PDB file of C-alpha atoms in Angstrom:
ATOM      1  CA  UNK T   1      -5.111  11.503   5.486  1.00 38.00           C
ATOM      2  CA  UNK T   2      -2.808  13.757   6.440  1.00 39.00           C
ATOM      3  CA  UNK T   3      -2.696  16.999   4.227  1.00 36.00           C
ATOM      4  CA  UNK T   4       0.982  17.196   3.902  1.00 44.00           C
ATOM      5  CA  UNK T   5       0.559  15.982   0.347  1.00 41.00           C
ATOM      6  CA  UNK T   6      -1.222  13.106   1.299  1.00 43.00           C
ATOM      7  CA  UNK T   7       1.506  10.479   2.974  1.00 49.00           C
ATOM      8  CA  UNK T   8      -0.815   8.346   4.456  1.00 44.00           C
ATOM      9  CA  UNK T   9      -2.939   8.259   1.028  1.00 48.00           C
ATOM     10  CA  UNK T  10      -2.262   4.589  -0.151  1.00 46.00           C
ATOM     11  CA  UNK T  11      -1.981   5.298  -4.013  1.00 42.00           C
ATOM     12  CA  UNK T  12       1.145   2.682  -4.721  1.00 44.00           C
ATOM     13  CA  UNK T  13      -0.116   0.454  -1.412  1.00 62.00           C
ATOM     14  CA  UNK T  14       0.769  -3.275  -1.861  1.00 63.00           C
ATOM     15  CA  UNK T  15      -2.276  -3.732  -0.105  1.00 70.00           C
ATOM     16  CA  UNK T  16      -4.458  -1.751  -2.567  1.00 79.00           C
ATOM     17  CA  UNK T  17      -6.260  -4.033  -4.841  1.00 85.00           C
ATOM     18  CA  UNK T  18      -5.140  -3.235  -8.384  1.00 87.00           C
ATOM     19  CA  UNK T  19      -8.685  -2.709  -9.782  1.00 91.00           C
ATOM     20  CA  UNK T  20      -8.948   0.301  -7.510  1.00 91.00           C
ATOM     21  CA  UNK T  21      -5.541   1.882  -8.246  1.00 90.00           C
ATOM     22  CA  UNK T  22      -6.778   4.079 -11.118  1.00 93.00           C
ATOM     23  CA  UNK T  23      -9.604   5.419  -8.505  1.00 95.00           C
ATOM     24  CA  UNK T  24      -7.275   6.287  -5.941  1.00 92.00           C
ATOM     25  CA  UNK T  25      -4.729   7.599  -8.302  1.00 92.00           C
ATOM     26  CA  UNK T  26      -7.182  10.127  -9.897  1.00 94.00           C
ATOM     27  CA  UNK T  27      -8.440  11.316  -6.436  1.00 94.00           C
ATOM     28  CA  UNK T  28      -4.939  11.481  -4.786  1.00 92.00           C
ATOM     29  CA  UNK T  29      -4.108  13.571  -8.372  1.00 93.00           C
ATOM     30  CA  UNK T  30      -6.757  15.869  -7.100  1.00 96.00           C
ATOM     31  CA  UNK T  31      -6.436  16.620  -3.811  1.00 94.00           C
ATOM     32  CA  UNK T  32      -2.604  17.229  -4.200  1.00 92.00           C
ATOM     33  CA  UNK T  33      -2.644  19.363  -7.183  1.00 94.00           C
ATOM     34  CA  UNK T  34      -5.263  21.466  -5.222  1.00 95.00           C
ATOM     35  CA  UNK T  35      -3.197  21.246  -2.182  1.00 92.00           C
ATOM     36  CA  UNK T  36      -0.235  22.566  -4.105  1.00 92.00           C
ATOM     37  CA  UNK T  37      -2.137  25.247  -5.401  1.00 94.00           C
ATOM     38  CA  UNK T  38      -2.770  26.487  -2.095  1.00 91.00           C
ATOM     39  CA  UNK T  39       0.433  25.736  -0.551  1.00 86.00           C
ATOM     40  CA  UNK T  40       3.313  26.126  -3.009  1.00 84.00           C
ATOM     41  CA  UNK T  41       4.657  28.215  -5.055  1.00 83.00           C
ATOM     42  CA  UNK T  42       5.065  32.080  -4.981  1.00 86.00           C
ATOM     43  CA  UNK T  43       1.587  32.872  -6.701  1.00 90.00           C
ATOM     44  CA  UNK T  44      -0.994  35.876  -5.056  1.00 94.00           C
ATOM     45  CA  UNK T  45      -3.672  34.886  -2.462  1.00 93.00           C
ATOM     46  CA  UNK T  46      -6.072  35.938  -5.020  1.00 95.00           C
ATOM     47  CA  UNK T  47      -4.565  34.101  -7.703  1.00 96.00           C
ATOM     48  CA  UNK T  48      -4.292  30.836  -5.482  1.00 96.00           C
ATOM     49  CA  UNK T  49      -8.395  31.340  -4.640  1.00 96.00           C
ATOM     50  CA  UNK T  50      -9.322  31.701  -8.360  1.00 96.00           C
ATOM     51  CA  UNK T  51      -7.281  28.543  -9.413  1.00 96.00           C
ATOM     52  CA  UNK T  52      -9.320  26.577  -6.302  1.00 97.00           C
ATOM     53  CA  UNK T  53     -12.460  28.361  -7.812  1.00 97.00           C
ATOM     54  CA  UNK T  54     -11.641  26.829 -11.008  1.00 97.00           C
ATOM     55  CA  UNK T  55     -11.480  23.567  -9.622  1.00 97.00           C
ATOM     56  CA  UNK T  56     -14.976  23.852  -7.977  1.00 97.00           C
ATOM     57  CA  UNK T  57     -16.487  24.853 -11.674  1.00 97.00           C
ATOM     58  CA  UNK T  58     -14.597  21.592 -12.849  1.00 97.00           C
ATOM     59  CA  UNK T  59     -16.706  19.511 -10.031  1.00 97.00           C
ATOM     60  CA  UNK T  60     -19.747  21.335 -10.885  1.00 97.00           C
ATOM     61  CA  UNK T  61     -19.233  20.043 -14.658  1.00 96.00           C
ATOM     62  CA  UNK T  62     -18.787  16.624 -13.174  1.00 97.00           C
ATOM     63  CA  UNK T  63     -22.496  16.964 -11.407  1.00 96.00           C
ATOM     64  CA  UNK T  64     -23.864  18.500 -14.242  1.00 96.00           C
ATOM     65  CA  UNK T  65     -22.606  16.061 -16.878  1.00 94.00           C
ATOM     66  CA  UNK T  66     -20.726  18.502 -18.870  1.00 95.00           C
ATOM     67  CA  UNK T  67     -17.584  17.753 -20.675  1.00 92.00           C
ATOM     68  CA  UNK T  68     -13.960  19.170 -19.402  1.00 93.00           C
ATOM     69  CA  UNK T  69     -11.003  19.895 -21.472  1.00 94.00           C
ATOM     70  CA  UNK T  70      -8.974  19.281 -18.261  1.00 95.00           C
ATOM     71  CA  UNK T  71      -7.353  15.695 -18.372  1.00 96.00           C
ATOM     72  CA  UNK T  72      -7.389  15.483 -14.479  1.00 96.00           C
ATOM     73  CA  UNK T  73     -11.248  16.291 -14.534  1.00 97.00           C
ATOM     74  CA  UNK T  74     -11.673  13.868 -17.288  1.00 97.00           C
ATOM     75  CA  UNK T  75     -10.310  10.712 -15.534  1.00 97.00           C
ATOM     76  CA  UNK T  76     -11.308  12.115 -12.415  1.00 97.00           C
ATOM     77  CA  UNK T  77     -15.422  12.234 -14.110  1.00 97.00           C
ATOM     78  CA  UNK T  78     -14.958   8.595 -15.160  1.00 97.00           C
ATOM     79  CA  UNK T  79     -13.898   7.759 -11.488  1.00 97.00           C
ATOM     80  CA  UNK T  80     -16.842   9.494  -9.913  1.00 97.00           C
ATOM     81  CA  UNK T  81     -19.421   7.570 -12.242  1.00 97.00           C
ATOM     82  CA  UNK T  82     -18.032   4.669 -12.341  1.00 96.00           C
ATOM     83  CA  UNK T  83     -18.045   4.405  -8.799  1.00 96.00           C
ATOM     84  CA  UNK T  84     -21.061   6.703  -7.697  1.00 96.00           C
ATOM     85  CA  UNK T  85     -18.764   8.808  -5.714  1.00 97.00           C
ATOM     86  CA  UNK T  86     -20.358  11.494  -3.899  1.00 97.00           C
ATOM     87  CA  UNK T  87     -18.751  15.328  -4.692  1.00 98.00           C
ATOM     88  CA  UNK T  88     -19.322  16.676  -1.123  1.00 97.00           C
ATOM     89  CA  UNK T  89     -15.691  15.115   0.093  1.00 97.00           C
ATOM     90  CA  UNK T  90     -14.014  16.465  -3.132  1.00 98.00           C
ATOM     91  CA  UNK T  91     -15.827  20.083  -2.325  1.00 98.00           C
ATOM     92  CA  UNK T  92     -14.878  19.937   1.371  1.00 97.00           C
ATOM     93  CA  UNK T  93     -11.009  19.561   0.408  1.00 97.00           C
ATOM     94  CA  UNK T  94     -11.676  22.219  -1.993  1.00 97.00           C
ATOM     95  CA  UNK T  95     -13.111  24.471   0.837  1.00 97.00           C
ATOM     96  CA  UNK T  96     -10.044  23.412   3.568  1.00 96.00           C
ATOM     97  CA  UNK T  97      -7.357  24.509   0.654  1.00 96.00           C
ATOM     98  CA  UNK T  98      -9.244  27.730   0.514  1.00 96.00           C
ATOM     99  CA  UNK T  99      -9.105  28.175   3.959  1.00 95.00           C
ATOM    100  CA  UNK T 100      -5.080  27.450   3.784  1.00 93.00           C
ATOM    101  CA  UNK T 101      -4.732  30.607   1.854  1.00 93.00           C
ATOM    102  CA  UNK T 102      -6.181  32.803   4.386  1.00 91.00           C
ATOM    103  CA  UNK T 103      -6.306  31.213   7.903  1.00 95.00           C
ATOM    104  CA  UNK T 104      -3.098  30.838   9.328  1.00 95.00           C
ATOM    105  CA  UNK T 105      -4.031  30.566  13.254  1.00 96.00           C
ATOM    106  CA  UNK T 106      -6.976  28.381  15.067  1.00 97.00           C
ATOM    107  CA  UNK T 107      -8.493  29.529  18.293  1.00 97.00           C
ATOM    108  CA  UNK T 108      -9.558  26.331  19.942  1.00 97.00           C
ATOM    109  CA  UNK T 109      -9.494  22.707  19.078  1.00 97.00           C
ATOM    110  CA  UNK T 110     -12.938  22.845  17.648  1.00 97.00           C
ATOM    111  CA  UNK T 111     -12.267  25.322  14.965  1.00 97.00           C
ATOM    112  CA  UNK T 112      -9.333  23.244  14.275  1.00 98.00           C
ATOM    113  CA  UNK T 113     -11.564  19.826  14.247  1.00 98.00           C
ATOM    114  CA  UNK T 114     -13.805  21.295  11.790  1.00 97.00           C
ATOM    115  CA  UNK T 115     -10.688  21.895   9.353  1.00 97.00           C
ATOM    116  CA  UNK T 116      -9.618  18.581   9.958  1.00 97.00           C
ATOM    117  CA  UNK T 117     -13.474  17.568   8.909  1.00 97.00           C
ATOM    118  CA  UNK T 118     -12.684  18.979   5.963  1.00 96.00           C
ATOM    119  CA  UNK T 119      -9.030  18.652   5.236  1.00 94.00           C
ATOM    120  CA  UNK T 120      -8.310  14.825   6.215  1.00 94.00           C
ATOM    121  CA  UNK T 121     -11.480  13.135   6.437  1.00 96.00           C
ATOM    122  CA  UNK T 122     -12.958  13.496   3.094  1.00 96.00           C
ATOM    123  CA  UNK T 123      -9.839  11.104   1.911  1.00 93.00           C
ATOM    124  CA  UNK T 124     -11.410   7.979   4.577  1.00 94.00           C
ATOM    125  CA  UNK T 125     -14.744   8.525   3.252  1.00 96.00           C
ATOM    126  CA  UNK T 126     -13.834   8.497  -0.488  1.00 96.00           C
ATOM    127  CA  UNK T 127     -11.888   5.005   0.672  1.00 93.00           C
ATOM    128  CA  UNK T 128     -15.121   3.538   2.268  1.00 95.00           C
ATOM    129  CA  UNK T 129     -17.134   4.538  -0.775  1.00 96.00           C
ATOM    130  CA  UNK T 130     -14.620   2.694  -3.335  1.00 95.00           C
ATOM    131  CA  UNK T 131     -15.124  -0.563  -0.799  1.00 93.00           C
ATOM    132  CA  UNK T 132     -18.543   0.002  -0.622  1.00 94.00           C
ATOM    133  CA  UNK T 133     -18.400   0.176   2.674  1.00 95.00           C
ATOM    134  CA  UNK T 134     -19.477   4.082   3.633  1.00 96.00           C
ATOM    135  CA  UNK T 135     -22.168   3.081   6.171  1.00 97.00           C
ATOM    136  CA  UNK T 136     -22.487   5.464   9.247  1.00 97.00           C
ATOM    137  CA  UNK T 137     -20.563   3.631  11.791  1.00 97.00           C
ATOM    138  CA  UNK T 138     -17.469   3.080   9.522  1.00 97.00           C
ATOM    139  CA  UNK T 139     -17.578   6.772   8.317  1.00 97.00           C
ATOM    140  CA  UNK T 140     -17.736   7.604  12.004  1.00 97.00           C
ATOM    141  CA  UNK T 141     -14.496   6.023  12.641  1.00 97.00           C
ATOM    142  CA  UNK T 142     -13.304   6.503   9.612  1.00 96.00           C
ATOM    143  CA  UNK T 143     -13.412  10.410  10.429  1.00 97.00           C
ATOM    144  CA  UNK T 144     -11.985   9.774  13.741  1.00 97.00           C
ATOM    145  CA  UNK T 145      -8.769   8.391  12.125  1.00 96.00           C
ATOM    146  CA  UNK T 146      -8.266  10.581   9.692  1.00 95.00           C
ATOM    147  CA  UNK T 147      -8.574  13.946  12.200  1.00 96.00           C
ATOM    148  CA  UNK T 148      -6.076  12.139  14.500  1.00 97.00           C
ATOM    149  CA  UNK T 149      -3.598  11.462  11.551  1.00 95.00           C
ATOM    150  CA  UNK T 150      -4.202  14.980  10.706  1.00 95.00           C
ATOM    151  CA  UNK T 151      -3.729  16.009  14.287  1.00 97.00           C
ATOM    152  CA  UNK T 152      -0.233  13.998  14.423  1.00 96.00           C
ATOM    153  CA  UNK T 153       0.905  15.496  11.046  1.00 94.00           C
ATOM    154  CA  UNK T 154       0.481  18.999  12.572  1.00 96.00           C
ATOM    155  CA  UNK T 155       2.547  17.850  15.668  1.00 97.00           C
ATOM    156  CA  UNK T 156       5.343  16.647  13.963  1.00 95.00           C
ATOM    157  CA  UNK T 157       5.293  19.716  11.367  1.00 95.00           C
ATOM    158  CA  UNK T 158       5.011  22.751  14.033  1.00 96.00           C
ATOM    159  CA  UNK T 159       8.493  24.053  13.046  1.00 95.00           C
ATOM    160  CA  UNK T 160       7.737  23.421   9.259  1.00 94.00           C
ATOM    161  CA  UNK T 161       4.247  25.038   9.593  1.00 94.00           C
ATOM    162  CA  UNK T 162       5.910  28.449  11.243  1.00 95.00           C
ATOM    163  CA  UNK T 163       7.954  28.969   8.462  1.00 92.00           C
ATOM    164  CA  UNK T 164       5.464  29.008   6.500  1.00 89.00           C
ATOM    165  CA  UNK T 165       3.783  31.392   8.969  1.00 92.00           C
ATOM    166  CA  UNK T 166       1.206  29.100  10.250  1.00 94.00           C
ATOM    167  CA  UNK T 167       0.395  27.897  13.774  1.00 97.00           C
ATOM    168  CA  UNK T 168      -2.220  24.542  14.057  1.00 97.00           C
ATOM    169  CA  UNK T 169      -1.502  24.491  18.134  1.00 98.00           C
ATOM    170  CA  UNK T 170      -5.435  25.780  19.169  1.00 98.00           C
ATOM    171  CA  UNK T 171      -3.961  29.313  20.278  1.00 97.00           C
ATOM    172  CA  UNK T 172      -6.480  28.455  23.787  1.00 97.00           C
ATOM    173  CA  UNK T 173      -4.156  25.948  24.450  1.00 97.00           C
ATOM    174  CA  UNK T 174      -1.040  27.799  24.101  1.00 97.00           C
ATOM    175  CA  UNK T 175      -2.413  30.425  26.537  1.00 97.00           C
ATOM    176  CA  UNK T 176      -3.776  27.973  29.164  1.00 97.00           C
ATOM    177  CA  UNK T 177       0.056  26.428  28.940  1.00 97.00           C
ATOM    178  CA  UNK T 178       1.467  29.768  29.289  1.00 97.00           C
ATOM    179  CA  UNK T 179       2.947  29.568  25.997  1.00 96.00           C
ATOM    180  CA  UNK T 180       3.387  32.300  23.410  1.00 94.00           C
ATOM    181  CA  UNK T 181       4.478  32.347  20.022  1.00 95.00           C
ATOM    182  CA  UNK T 182       8.219  32.940  20.737  1.00 93.00           C
ATOM    183  CA  UNK T 183       8.195  29.425  21.895  1.00 93.00           C
ATOM    184  CA  UNK T 184       7.901  28.225  18.410  1.00 96.00           C
ATOM    185  CA  UNK T 185       9.950  31.285  16.787  1.00 96.00           C
ATOM    186  CA  UNK T 186      12.781  30.575  19.109  1.00 96.00           C
ATOM    187  CA  UNK T 187      12.278  27.092  19.268  1.00 95.00           C
ATOM    188  CA  UNK T 188      11.956  26.863  23.357  1.00 95.00           C
ATOM    189  CA  UNK T 189      11.135  23.420  24.428  1.00 94.00           C
ATOM    190  CA  UNK T 190      10.788  23.965  28.181  1.00 95.00           C
ATOM    191  CA  UNK T 191       8.931  22.273  30.858  1.00 96.00           C
ATOM    192  CA  UNK T 192       5.724  24.439  29.772  1.00 96.00           C
ATOM    193  CA  UNK T 193       6.069  23.396  26.149  1.00 97.00           C
ATOM    194  CA  UNK T 194       6.505  19.345  27.180  1.00 96.00           C
ATOM    195  CA  UNK T 195       3.389  19.398  29.373  1.00 97.00           C
ATOM    196  CA  UNK T 196       1.316  21.287  26.428  1.00 97.00           C
ATOM    197  CA  UNK T 197       2.678  18.524  23.532  1.00 97.00           C
ATOM    198  CA  UNK T 198       2.214  15.586  25.916  1.00 97.00           C
ATOM    199  CA  UNK T 199      -1.502  17.040  26.234  1.00 98.00           C
ATOM    200  CA  UNK T 200      -2.013  17.312  22.393  1.00 98.00           C
ATOM    201  CA  UNK T 201      -0.373  13.735  22.095  1.00 97.00           C
ATOM    202  CA  UNK T 202      -2.722  12.213  24.518  1.00 97.00           C
ATOM    203  CA  UNK T 203      -5.424  14.111  22.798  1.00 97.00           C
ATOM    204  CA  UNK T 204      -4.755  12.468  19.099  1.00 97.00           C
ATOM    205  CA  UNK T 205      -3.911   9.180  20.546  1.00 97.00           C
ATOM    206  CA  UNK T 206      -7.650   9.207  22.167  1.00 97.00           C
ATOM    207  CA  UNK T 207      -9.434  10.158  19.302  1.00 97.00           C
ATOM    208  CA  UNK T 208      -7.357   7.725  16.707  1.00 96.00           C
ATOM    209  CA  UNK T 209      -8.026   4.765  18.965  1.00 96.00           C
ATOM    210  CA  UNK T 210     -11.496   5.855  19.414  1.00 96.00           C
ATOM    211  CA  UNK T 211     -11.696   4.934  15.340  1.00 96.00           C
ATOM    212  CA  UNK T 212      -9.492   2.062  15.224  1.00 95.00           C
ATOM    213  CA  UNK T 213     -12.137  -0.568  15.883  1.00 95.00           C
ATOM    214  CA  UNK T 214     -12.821   0.364  12.037  1.00 96.00           C
ATOM    215  CA  UNK T 215      -9.665  -1.462  11.222  1.00 94.00           C
ATOM    216  CA  UNK T 216     -10.616  -4.743  13.013  1.00 94.00           C
ATOM    217  CA  UNK T 217     -14.106  -4.527  11.780  1.00 94.00           C
ATOM    218  CA  UNK T 218     -13.387  -4.138   7.822  1.00 93.00           C
ATOM    219  CA  UNK T 219     -12.266  -7.534   6.012  1.00 89.00           C
ATOM    220  CA  UNK T 220      -9.487  -8.185   3.688  1.00 86.00           C
ATOM    221  CA  UNK T 221      -7.085  -5.656   2.504  1.00 84.00           C
ATOM    222  CA  UNK T 222      -8.785  -2.315   3.404  1.00 87.00           C
ATOM    223  CA  UNK T 223      -8.410  -3.804   6.930  1.00 91.00           C
ATOM    224  CA  UNK T 224      -4.778  -4.369   7.139  1.00 89.00           C
ATOM    225  CA  UNK T 225      -4.084  -1.029   5.586  1.00 87.00           C
ATOM    226  CA  UNK T 226      -6.120   0.414   7.931  1.00 91.00           C
ATOM    227  CA  UNK T 227      -4.411  -1.331  10.996  1.00 93.00           C
ATOM    228  CA  UNK T 228      -0.941  -0.429   9.397  1.00 92.00           C
ATOM    229  CA  UNK T 229      -1.963   2.900   9.046  1.00 92.00           C
ATOM    230  CA  UNK T 230      -3.515   3.146  12.858  1.00 94.00           C
ATOM    231  CA  UNK T 231      -0.399   1.759  14.249  1.00 94.00           C
ATOM    232  CA  UNK T 232       2.031   4.178  12.107  1.00 93.00           C
ATOM    233  CA  UNK T 233       0.139   7.158  13.669  1.00 94.00           C
ATOM    234  CA  UNK T 234       0.458   5.524  17.222  1.00 96.00           C
ATOM    235  CA  UNK T 235       4.093   4.682  16.731  1.00 95.00           C
ATOM    236  CA  UNK T 236       4.818   8.234  15.643  1.00 95.00           C
ATOM    237  CA  UNK T 237       2.853   9.496  18.784  1.00 97.00           C
ATOM    238  CA  UNK T 238       5.330   7.356  20.664  1.00 96.00           C
ATOM    239  CA  UNK T 239       8.366   8.898  19.212  1.00 95.00           C
ATOM    240  CA  UNK T 240       7.170  12.339  20.106  1.00 96.00           C
ATOM    241  CA  UNK T 241       6.626  11.235  23.629  1.00 96.00           C
ATOM    242  CA  UNK T 242      10.188  10.057  23.456  1.00 94.00           C
ATOM    243  CA  UNK T 243      11.703  13.257  22.488  1.00 93.00           C
ATOM    244  CA  UNK T 244       8.941  15.358  24.714  1.00 93.00           C
ATOM    245  CA  UNK T 245       7.433  17.038  22.099  1.00 94.00           C
ATOM    246  CA  UNK T 246      10.838  19.064  20.968  1.00 95.00           C
ATOM    247  CA  UNK T 247       9.945  18.740  17.388  1.00 94.00           C
ATOM    248  CA  UNK T 248      12.709  21.757  17.053  1.00 94.00           C
ATOM    249  CA  UNK T 249      15.537  19.333  17.051  1.00 90.00           C
ATOM    250  CA  UNK T 250      14.433  16.596  15.176  1.00 86.00           C
ATOM    251  CA  UNK T 251      10.869  15.956  13.172  1.00 89.00           C
ATOM    252  CA  UNK T 252       9.933  12.579  14.391  1.00 88.00           C
ATOM    253  CA  UNK T 253       9.907   9.837  11.378  1.00 87.00           C
ATOM    254  CA  UNK T 254       9.677   6.039  11.055  1.00 87.00           C
ATOM    255  CA  UNK T 255      12.732   4.241  10.352  1.00 89.00           C
ATOM    256  CA  UNK T 256      12.710   0.443   9.266  1.00 91.00           C
ATOM    257  CA  UNK T 257      12.612  -0.506  12.822  1.00 92.00           C
ATOM    258  CA  UNK T 258       9.778   1.283  13.165  1.00 91.00           C
ATOM    259  CA  UNK T 259       8.188  -0.389  10.710  1.00 91.00           C
ATOM    260  CA  UNK T 260       8.904  -3.882  11.839  1.00 93.00           C
ATOM    261  CA  UNK T 261       7.173  -2.780  15.284  1.00 94.00           C
ATOM    262  CA  UNK T 262       4.083  -1.365  13.093  1.00 92.00           C
ATOM    263  CA  UNK T 263       3.969  -4.708  11.188  1.00 92.00           C
ATOM    264  CA  UNK T 264       4.035  -6.835  14.173  1.00 94.00           C
ATOM    265  CA  UNK T 265       1.484  -4.639  15.830  1.00 93.00           C
ATOM    266  CA  UNK T 266      -0.862  -4.832  13.374  1.00 92.00           C
ATOM    267  CA  UNK T 267      -0.762  -8.508  13.249  1.00 91.00           C
ATOM    268  CA  UNK T 268      -1.685  -8.589  16.855  1.00 91.00           C
ATOM    269  CA  UNK T 269      -3.975  -5.744  16.747  1.00 88.00           C
ATOM    270  CA  UNK T 270      -7.138  -6.118  18.953  1.00 77.00           C
ATOM    271  CA  UNK T 271      -9.600  -4.614  20.799  1.00 67.00           C
ATOM    272  CA  UNK T 272      -7.682  -5.258  24.318  1.00 59.00           C
ATOM    273  CA  UNK T 273      -4.421  -3.898  22.805  1.00 63.00           C
ATOM    274  CA  UNK T 274      -5.866  -0.640  21.653  1.00 65.00           C
ATOM    275  CA  UNK T 275      -7.431   0.087  24.953  1.00 62.00           C
ATOM    276  CA  UNK T 276      -4.114  -0.052  26.005  1.00 57.00           C
ATOM    277  CA  UNK T 277      -2.849   2.192  23.254  1.00 57.00           C
ATOM    278  CA  UNK T 278       0.155   0.206  22.521  1.00 46.00           C
ATOM    279  CA  UNK T 279       1.506  -3.553  22.903  1.00 42.00           C
ATOM    280  CA  UNK T 280       4.227  -3.311  25.240  1.00 37.00           C
ATOM    281  CA  UNK T 281       6.282  -6.512  24.403  1.00 38.00           C
ATOM    282  CA  UNK T 282       6.915  -5.350  20.679  1.00 38.00           C
ATOM    283  CA  UNK T 283       9.892  -2.882  21.282  1.00 36.00           C
TER     284      UNK T 283
END
């Protein structure tokens, strides 16, 4: 879900059925290793892109039934065959990671959402395929949840991404709110910054809640997994609001008290509470 090492990817979740854990771990290994190629270390851009193209070639081998000598892709190939997984989501992830190498700014929200479509949405799509629940309505709502979680991760990590010379806040929004890149460089959280961040928080919350009915629609463990993920995202947004979007002083994170609230809200989650965006008596 979130690209930053897939913090929301349920690799070891207690709610994940044991039978699916090998499949999820194989997909996670692919996504995380490719993400690290794009982000970690001091390799040149050319070397990063070359390594990601090698991943593309491995996916082509899976598609054409050719054997691989790379154990990661041997395992992934078996999982793809076992669950009849589509390769498009995996290719979309690679496309996003390649974009990470060359793109450090996003002009408007639409271009940022297009990045989220390839960097975050594939994870939800693959999970739905594993659960044999990848119908159009479920995929639509999953895409909304995944993109929203990606945005929330971006809002948390503005200062961290700046150190990587990246800005995921749409430049069009910064201009509309009278904010320059110096606000980030100098960690200026003034009134304009607070107003802009509230706009981004509200935008992410609306997107997350638009897809959240999926968590009520899906049965069993996957439904509970999604309820916790949705409520976790909403709680992070509350934390961002509490500091008025000033992520420079402290990156909002979730502690034990937050997880108690998240669990309580997940238990009481309904279409009514989603329309309210939170459960007011679970403080």
